[in-house]
Coordinates of C-alpha atoms in Angstrom, one line a residue:
M1 CA 0.2 -1.2 -16.8
S2 CA -1.8 -4.1 -16.0
E3 CA -0.8 -6.8 -13.5
N4 CA 0.2 -9.1 -16.6
N5 CA 3.3 -6.8 -17.7
R6 CA 4.2 -5.3 -14.3
K7 CA 7.4 -6.3 -13.9
T8 CA 8.8 -6.6 -10.4
P9 CA 11.8 -8.5 -10.4
L10 CA 13.1 -7.2 -6.9
L11 CA 9.9 -8.0 -5.4
D12 CA 9.8 -11.9 -6.4
E13 CA 12.8 -12.4 -5.0
L14 CA 10.9 -12.1 -1.4
E15 CA 8.6 -14.9 -2.7
Q16 CA 11.3 -17.3 -2.9
G17 CA 11.8 -19.7 0.3
P18 CA 9.8 -21.7 2.4
W19 CA 8.1 -18.8 4.3
P20 CA 4.9 -16.8 3.7
S21 CA 5.3 -14.1 1.4
F22 CA 3.6 -10.8 1.6
V23 CA 4.6 -10.3 -2.3
R24 CA 2.7 -13.1 -2.8
E25 CA -0.3 -12.3 -0.7
I26 CA -0.4 -8.7 -2.2
K27 CA -0.1 -10.2 -6.4
K28 CA -3.3 -12.4 -5.5
E29 CA -5.2 -9.3 -5.9
A30 CA -3.0 -7.6 -8.8
S31 CA -6.1 -7.2 -10.8
R32 CA -7.1 -4.3 -8.6
P33 CA -5.8 -1.3 -10.2
M34 CA -5.2 0.4 -6.3
V35 CA -2.7 -2.9 -5.9
N36 CA -1.2 -3.0 -9.2
D37 CA 0.1 0.4 -8.7
L38 CA 1.0 -0.3 -4.7
L39 CA 3.3 -3.1 -6.6
G40 CA 5.1 -0.8 -8.6
V41 CA 5.8 1.6 -6.0
L42 CA 7.2 -1.1 -3.8
E43 CA 9.1 -2.1 -6.8
R44 CA 10.5 1.2 -7.5
S45 CA 11.2 1.6 -3.4
Y46 CA 13.4 -1.7 -3.6
E47 CA 15.0 -0.7 -6.7
E48 CA 16.1 3.2 -5.2
R49 CA 16.3 2.0 -1.9
V50 CA 14.2 4.9 -1.0
G51 CA 10.2 4.7 1.0
H52 CA 8.0 6.6 -1.7
W53 CA 5.4 7.2 1.1
K54 CA 5.1 10.6 2.7
H55 CA 3.4 12.1 5.6
G56 CA 0.7 14.4 3.9
G57 CA -1.1 16.2 6.9
L58 CA -4.1 14.6 8.9
V59 CA -7.0 12.5 7.6
G60 CA -9.9 10.9 9.5
V61 CA -13.5 10.6 10.1
M62 CA -15.6 12.9 11.0
G63 CA -15.6 13.4 15.1
Y64 CA -12.5 11.0 15.5
G65 CA -8.8 12.3 16.0
G66 CA -7.7 8.3 15.7
G67 CA -8.3 5.5 13.7
V68 CA -7.2 6.5 10.0
I69 CA -3.4 6.6 9.5
G70 CA -2.7 9.2 6.6
R71 CA -1.0 7.7 3.4
Y72 CA 0.8 9.4 0.3
S73 CA 2.9 8.5 -2.0
D74 CA 5.2 10.9 -3.7
L75 CA 5.0 9.6 -7.0
P76 CA 1.2 10.6 -7.5
E77 CA 1.4 10.9 -11.6
E78 CA 3.1 7.5 -12.4
F79 CA 1.1 5.2 -9.8
P80 CA -2.0 7.3 -9.6
E81 CA -4.0 4.6 -7.8
V82 CA -2.2 5.0 -4.6
A83 CA -1.8 8.7 -4.7
E84 CA -3.9 8.5 -1.3
F85 CA -3.2 5.4 0.0
H86 CA -4.6 5.6 3.5
T87 CA -4.8 3.1 6.5
L88 CA -7.6 2.4 9.0
R89 CA -7.6 0.7 12.5
V90 CA -10.7 -1.5 13.2
N91 CA -11.0 -2.3 17.1
Q92 CA -10.8 -6.1 17.1
P93 CA -13.1 -8.3 19.2
A94 CA -11.6 -9.3 22.7
G95 CA -9.3 -12.2 22.4
W96 CA -9.9 -12.3 18.4
F97 CA -12.8 -14.3 18.1
Y98 CA -14.9 -14.1 14.8
T99 CA -17.5 -15.8 13.5
S100 CA -17.5 -16.2 9.7
Q101 CA -20.3 -14.2 8.9
A102 CA -18.4 -11.1 11.0
L103 CA -15.3 -11.7 8.8
R104 CA -17.7 -11.7 5.6
T105 CA -19.1 -8.6 6.7
L106 CA -15.6 -7.0 7.4
C107 CA -14.2 -8.4 4.0
D108 CA -17.3 -7.1 2.1
I109 CA -16.6 -3.5 3.1
W110 CA -13.5 -3.1 2.3
D111 CA -13.9 -4.9 -1.0
R112 CA -16.1 -2.0 -1.8
H113 CA -14.4 0.8 -0.5
G114 CA -10.6 0.1 -0.4
S115 CA -8.1 -2.0 -2.1
G116 CA -9.3 -5.1 -0.3
L117 CA -6.0 -5.6 1.4
T118 CA -6.0 -6.4 5.3
N119 CA -3.6 -7.4 7.9
M120 CA -4.8 -9.8 10.6
H121 CA -3.6 -8.1 13.1
G122 CA -1.4 -5.0 13.2
S123 CA 1.1 -5.0 15.9
T124 CA -1.3 -3.4 18.5
G125 CA -3.9 -6.0 17.7
D126 CA -6.4 -4.1 15.4
I127 CA -7.9 -5.1 12.2
V128 CA -6.1 -3.5 9.5
F129 CA -7.6 -2.1 6.4
L130 CA -4.8 -1.5 4.3
G131 CA -5.3 1.4 1.1
G132 CA -8.4 3.8 0.8
K133 CA -8.8 6.8 -0.7
T134 CA -10.0 9.9 1.0
E135 CA -13.5 9.9 -0.1
E136 CA -13.8 6.3 1.1
L137 CA -13.4 7.0 4.4
E138 CA -16.9 8.2 5.7
P139 CA -18.4 5.4 3.8
V140 CA -16.3 2.5 5.3
F141 CA -16.3 4.2 8.7
E142 CA -20.7 4.5 8.3
E143 CA -20.9 1.0 7.2
L144 CA -18.4 -0.2 10.0
T145 CA -20.8 1.0 12.7
A146 CA -24.0 0.0 11.1
N147 CA -22.6 -3.0 11.6
G148 CA -21.3 -2.9 15.2
W149 CA -17.7 -1.9 14.5
D150 CA -15.6 0.8 15.3
L151 CA -12.4 2.3 14.5
G152 CA -9.4 1.4 16.9
G153 CA -6.8 3.8 18.4
S154 CA -3.7 5.3 16.6
G155 CA -1.9 8.8 17.2
S156 CA -1.5 10.1 21.1
D157 CA -4.0 8.2 22.3
M158 CA -5.0 5.3 24.3
R159 CA -4.2 2.2 21.9
T160 CA -6.8 -0.1 20.9
P161 CA -6.3 -2.9 24.5
S162 CA -5.7 -6.4 23.4
C163 CA -6.1 -8.9 25.2
C164 CA -5.1 -13.2 25.3
V165 CA -8.0 -16.0 24.9
G166 CA -7.7 -16.2 28.7
P167 CA -10.2 -18.4 29.9
A168 CA -12.3 -19.0 27.3
R169 CA -9.9 -21.4 25.8
C170 CA -6.6 -21.5 28.0
E171 CA -6.5 -23.5 31.6
W172 CA -3.7 -20.9 32.8
A173 CA -5.8 -17.6 32.8
N174 CA -5.5 -16.2 36.6
Y175 CA -8.6 -13.7 35.8
D176 CA -10.9 -13.1 32.6
T177 CA -8.9 -11.3 30.3
L178 CA -11.8 -10.7 27.7
A179 CA -13.8 -9.0 30.5
A180 CA -11.4 -6.5 31.5
C181 CA -10.0 -5.8 28.0
T182 CA -13.8 -5.2 26.7
D183 CA -14.6 -3.0 30.1
V184 CA -11.3 -0.7 29.6
T185 CA -12.3 -0.4 25.7
Q186 CA -15.6 0.9 26.4
K187 CA -15.0 3.0 29.1
Y188 CA -12.2 4.8 27.8
Q189 CA -13.9 5.6 24.5
D190 CA -13.3 9.2 24.5
E191 CA -9.3 8.5 24.9
M192 CA -9.0 5.9 22.2
H193 CA -10.6 7.9 20.1
R194 CA -9.5 11.9 20.4
P195 CA -6.0 11.8 21.5
P196 CA -5.5 13.6 24.8
F197 CA -1.7 12.6 25.3
P198 CA 1.5 13.5 25.0
Y199 CA 2.1 9.8 23.1
K200 CA 0.5 6.5 22.5
F201 CA -0.8 4.4 25.6
K202 CA -1.0 0.8 25.5
L203 CA -2.7 -1.7 27.8
K204 CA -2.7 -5.3 27.3
F205 CA -4.1 -8.1 29.2
A206 CA -2.0 -11.5 29.5
G207 CA -3.9 -14.0 31.7
C208 CA -0.7 -15.4 32.9
P209 CA 3.0 -14.8 33.1
N210 CA 3.5 -16.9 29.7
D211 CA 2.2 -13.3 28.4
C212 CA 0.9 -14.5 25.0
V213 CA 0.3 -10.8 24.0
A214 CA 3.8 -10.0 24.6
S215 CA 2.9 -7.3 27.0
V216 CA 6.4 -6.7 29.0
A217 CA 7.9 -5.7 25.7
R218 CA 5.5 -3.6 24.1
A219 CA 2.5 -2.3 26.5
D220 CA 3.1 1.0 28.6
M221 CA 0.3 -0.9 31.2
S222 CA 0.7 -4.8 31.3
I223 CA -1.9 -6.8 33.1
I224 CA -0.4 -10.2 33.6
G225 CA -2.6 -12.8 35.3
T226 CA -0.8 -14.1 38.6
W227 CA -1.3 -15.8 41.8
K228 CA -0.6 -15.0 45.6
D229 CA -0.6 -18.8 47.1
D230 CA 1.6 -21.9 46.7
I231 CA 2.0 -23.3 43.4
R232 CA -0.4 -26.7 43.6
I233 CA 1.8 -30.0 42.9
D234 CA 0.5 -33.2 42.5
Q235 CA 3.1 -35.7 43.6
D236 CA 1.7 -38.7 41.8
Q237 CA 1.9 -36.8 38.4
V238 CA 5.4 -35.7 39.2
R239 CA 6.4 -39.3 40.0
A240 CA 4.6 -40.2 36.5
A241 CA 6.6 -37.8 34.7
A242 CA 9.7 -38.6 35.6
A243 CA 9.0 -42.2 34.5
R244 CA 7.9 -41.1 31.1
G245 CA 10.8 -40.0 30.8
V246 CA 10.9 -36.1 32.0
D247 CA 14.5 -35.2 33.5
I248 CA 12.9 -33.3 36.4
E249 CA 16.2 -32.2 37.6
K250 CA 17.9 -31.1 34.1
E251 CA 14.6 -29.6 32.3
V252 CA 13.1 -28.0 35.9
V253 CA 15.4 -27.9 39.1
T254 CA 18.0 -25.9 37.1
M255 CA 15.8 -24.2 34.9
C256 CA 14.2 -22.2 37.5
P257 CA 15.5 -18.4 37.9
A258 CA 15.1 -18.6 41.2
D259 CA 16.2 -21.7 42.5
A260 CA 13.1 -22.4 44.2
I261 CA 12.8 -26.1 43.3
D262 CA 14.1 -29.3 45.1
W263 CA 13.4 -32.7 43.9
D264 CA 14.8 -35.9 45.6
G265 CA 13.7 -38.6 43.3
K266 CA 9.9 -39.4 45.0
N267 CA 8.6 -35.6 45.7
M268 CA 9.2 -32.0 44.7
H269 CA 9.3 -29.6 47.0
I270 CA 9.0 -25.4 46.0
D271 CA 9.7 -22.5 48.5
N272 CA 7.1 -20.2 47.0
R273 CA 8.4 -17.4 49.0
E274 CA 11.5 -17.2 46.3
C275 CA 9.3 -18.4 43.5
L276 CA 9.0 -15.7 40.7
K277 CA 5.8 -17.0 38.7
C278 CA 7.9 -17.5 35.6
M279 CA 5.4 -20.4 34.7
H280 CA 8.4 -22.6 33.3
C281 CA 8.0 -25.5 35.8
I282 CA 4.2 -25.6 35.4
N283 CA 4.6 -25.5 31.5
V284 CA 7.0 -28.2 31.5
M285 CA 4.8 -30.5 34.1
P286 CA 1.1 -29.1 33.4
K287 CA -0.3 -32.3 35.1
A288 CA 1.4 -32.3 38.0
L289 CA 1.6 -28.6 38.7
R290 CA -1.1 -25.8 38.8
P291 CA -1.0 -22.0 39.5
G292 CA -2.5 -21.2 42.8
V293 CA -6.0 -20.5 44.0
E294 CA -5.9 -16.8 45.2
R295 CA -5.8 -15.4 41.8
G296 CA -5.4 -12.3 40.5
A297 CA -3.2 -9.9 38.0
S298 CA 0.0 -8.2 38.2
I299 CA 0.6 -4.7 36.9
L300 CA 3.8 -3.4 35.1
I301 CA 4.2 -0.2 34.0
G302 CA 6.3 1.2 31.2
A303 CA 7.3 -0.8 27.9
K304 CA 8.0 0.4 24.4
A305 CA 9.9 -0.5 21.4
P306 CA 13.0 1.3 20.3
I307 CA 12.3 4.9 18.4
V308 CA 14.6 7.7 19.8
G309 CA 15.7 5.9 22.9
G310 CA 16.4 2.2 23.3
A311 CA 13.7 -0.3 24.0
L312 CA 12.1 -0.9 27.6
L313 CA 10.7 -3.8 29.2
S314 CA 7.9 -3.1 31.3
S315 CA 8.6 -2.9 35.1
M316 CA 6.6 -4.1 38.4
L317 CA 3.8 -1.3 39.5
V318 CA 1.8 -3.5 41.5
P319 CA 2.7 -6.7 42.7
F320 CA -1.4 -8.1 43.2
V321 CA -4.9 -6.5 42.3
E322 CA -8.2 -8.2 42.3
M323 CA -9.2 -8.1 39.0
K324 CA -12.9 -8.6 39.0
P325 CA -15.6 -6.3 37.8
P326 CA -16.1 -3.2 38.3
Y327 CA -11.7 -3.0 38.2
E328 CA -12.1 0.2 40.3
D329 CA -8.5 -0.2 41.4
L330 CA -7.5 -0.4 37.9
H331 CA -9.2 2.5 36.7
E332 CA -8.0 4.1 39.7
L333 CA -4.6 3.7 38.8
V334 CA -4.8 4.5 34.9
Q335 CA -6.9 7.7 35.6
A336 CA -3.6 9.0 38.0
I337 CA -1.2 8.1 35.9
W338 CA -3.1 9.6 33.0
D339 CA -3.1 12.9 34.8
F340 CA 0.5 13.1 35.7
W341 CA 1.7 12.3 32.6
G342 CA -0.8 14.0 30.8
E343 CA 0.2 17.3 32.3
H344 CA 3.9 17.3 32.5
G345 CA 5.0 14.4 29.8
K346 CA 6.9 15.9 26.9
N347 CA 5.7 15.6 23.3
R348 CA 6.4 12.0 22.1
E349 CA 7.3 10.5 25.0
R350 CA 6.2 7.3 26.2
V351 CA 5.2 6.7 29.9
G352 CA 8.8 4.4 30.4
E353 CA 10.6 7.4 29.1
F354 CA 8.5 9.6 31.4
I355 CA 9.4 7.9 34.1
Q356 CA 13.2 7.7 33.8
R357 CA 13.2 11.6 33.0
V358 CA 11.2 12.0 36.7
G359 CA 12.2 9.4 38.8
L360 CA 10.0 6.5 40.0
G361 CA 10.3 8.5 43.7
T362 CA 8.3 11.3 42.0
F363 CA 5.9 9.6 39.8
L364 CA 5.0 6.9 42.7
E365 CA 4.4 10.2 45.3
Q366 CA 2.1 11.9 42.1
I367 CA 0.2 8.9 41.6
G368 CA -0.4 7.7 44.8
L369 CA 1.3 4.8 45.4
E370 CA 3.8 3.7 48.2
P371 CA 7.1 2.5 46.9
I372 CA 7.6 -1.6 47.4
P373 CA 11.1 -3.6 46.9
E374 CA 8.8 -5.3 44.0
M375 CA 9.3 -1.7 42.1
I376 CA 13.3 -2.1 42.2
A377 CA 14.6 -3.2 38.5
H378 CA 18.5 -3.2 39.7
P379 CA 20.5 -2.3 42.2
R380 CA 21.0 1.3 43.5
S381 CA 23.8 2.5 41.4
N382 CA 23.8 6.2 43.3
P383 CA 25.2 5.4 47.0
Y384 CA 24.2 8.7 48.0
I385 CA 20.5 9.1 49.5
F386 CA 18.9 12.0 50.5
F387 CA 16.0 12.8 52.5
D388 CA 12.8 14.8 52.4
D389 CA 13.1 18.2 54.8
E390 CA 9.9 16.9 56.6
I391 CA 11.8 13.3 57.3
V392 CA 14.9 14.8 58.5
A393 CA 12.8 17.3 60.9
G394 CA 10.6 14.3 62.1
T395 CA 14.1 12.4 63.5
S396 CA 15.7 12.9 67.1
A397 CA 19.2 14.3 67.3

């Protein structure tokens, strides 16, 4: 059936409205047999309210255990062009910076070997090539590597690290997210391409607490830029903001989650000991307020989207670390976590779920971190405290 007489009334409904439509974008490529059959499978899925993609086993490229997601249709006789419709994840450049020539190269490769459909970018951050046949996987991989590209992660491995644009375009970056992301990507090639873990592990680098890569909600390890010293205040600019009509009391003071800001109509005072580094006041008055000068990052652990259990937001692990090459502290911490979780984690158990199961105390002891108050996510729910035998033995009667 050609694209001219393919009837897709249910998919057509998804083109209605002012928002972008994935159906409209797919139809632009409907002259390709593979894309035309894709529309047929999708329409059938909406008709029958049943997904027609099945897991048909592992598929990949030689030497890699990740980077390719196998996809097969359970209607191969009716839609032969999408009997195989594999997805490739391509490792994106740090901060998603491209030249137009780089994008043309990627699109030309996929036009020659696949459906031509792309997703820029997947939730992990990768460039996603949607729809390839098994026999085309090796040729695609060969052309990608010849042009300086590599596959990203999939399966139970370190997923492709991603970062915000950082100091390249953002004045709020407290460390070089681009350099840190590139360093981790290069250092852990085996962990990304040859799955060694109980389940996926995502690293995301955000330059400031605005967290433009949403690491707090999605990353097993979030590296979020912060500062140790006081927020810098330009009182003249504070007064200028008030003169422009900014309601400082309503929009800044009362919105501070730590109740750490005072404004007397002429000067602003911030109790930096109580500051939670949420960035709200700085976002409202970027000329008047700026992060401190002693900059680095906080490391958080354990976020994930809901699958079997509920969603988890990441929790504080290290309140402050200097994020400067060669990032030895970060590498040491990552390796310690991987060693403990890799040995004792259950199949398909994310790090956050693992910590919930073994307990934070056990986790910290095994990775060699001392517990600190910032790690507490909520007040104690169990009033009973049990001490280790050696602690009890060391106390006086």
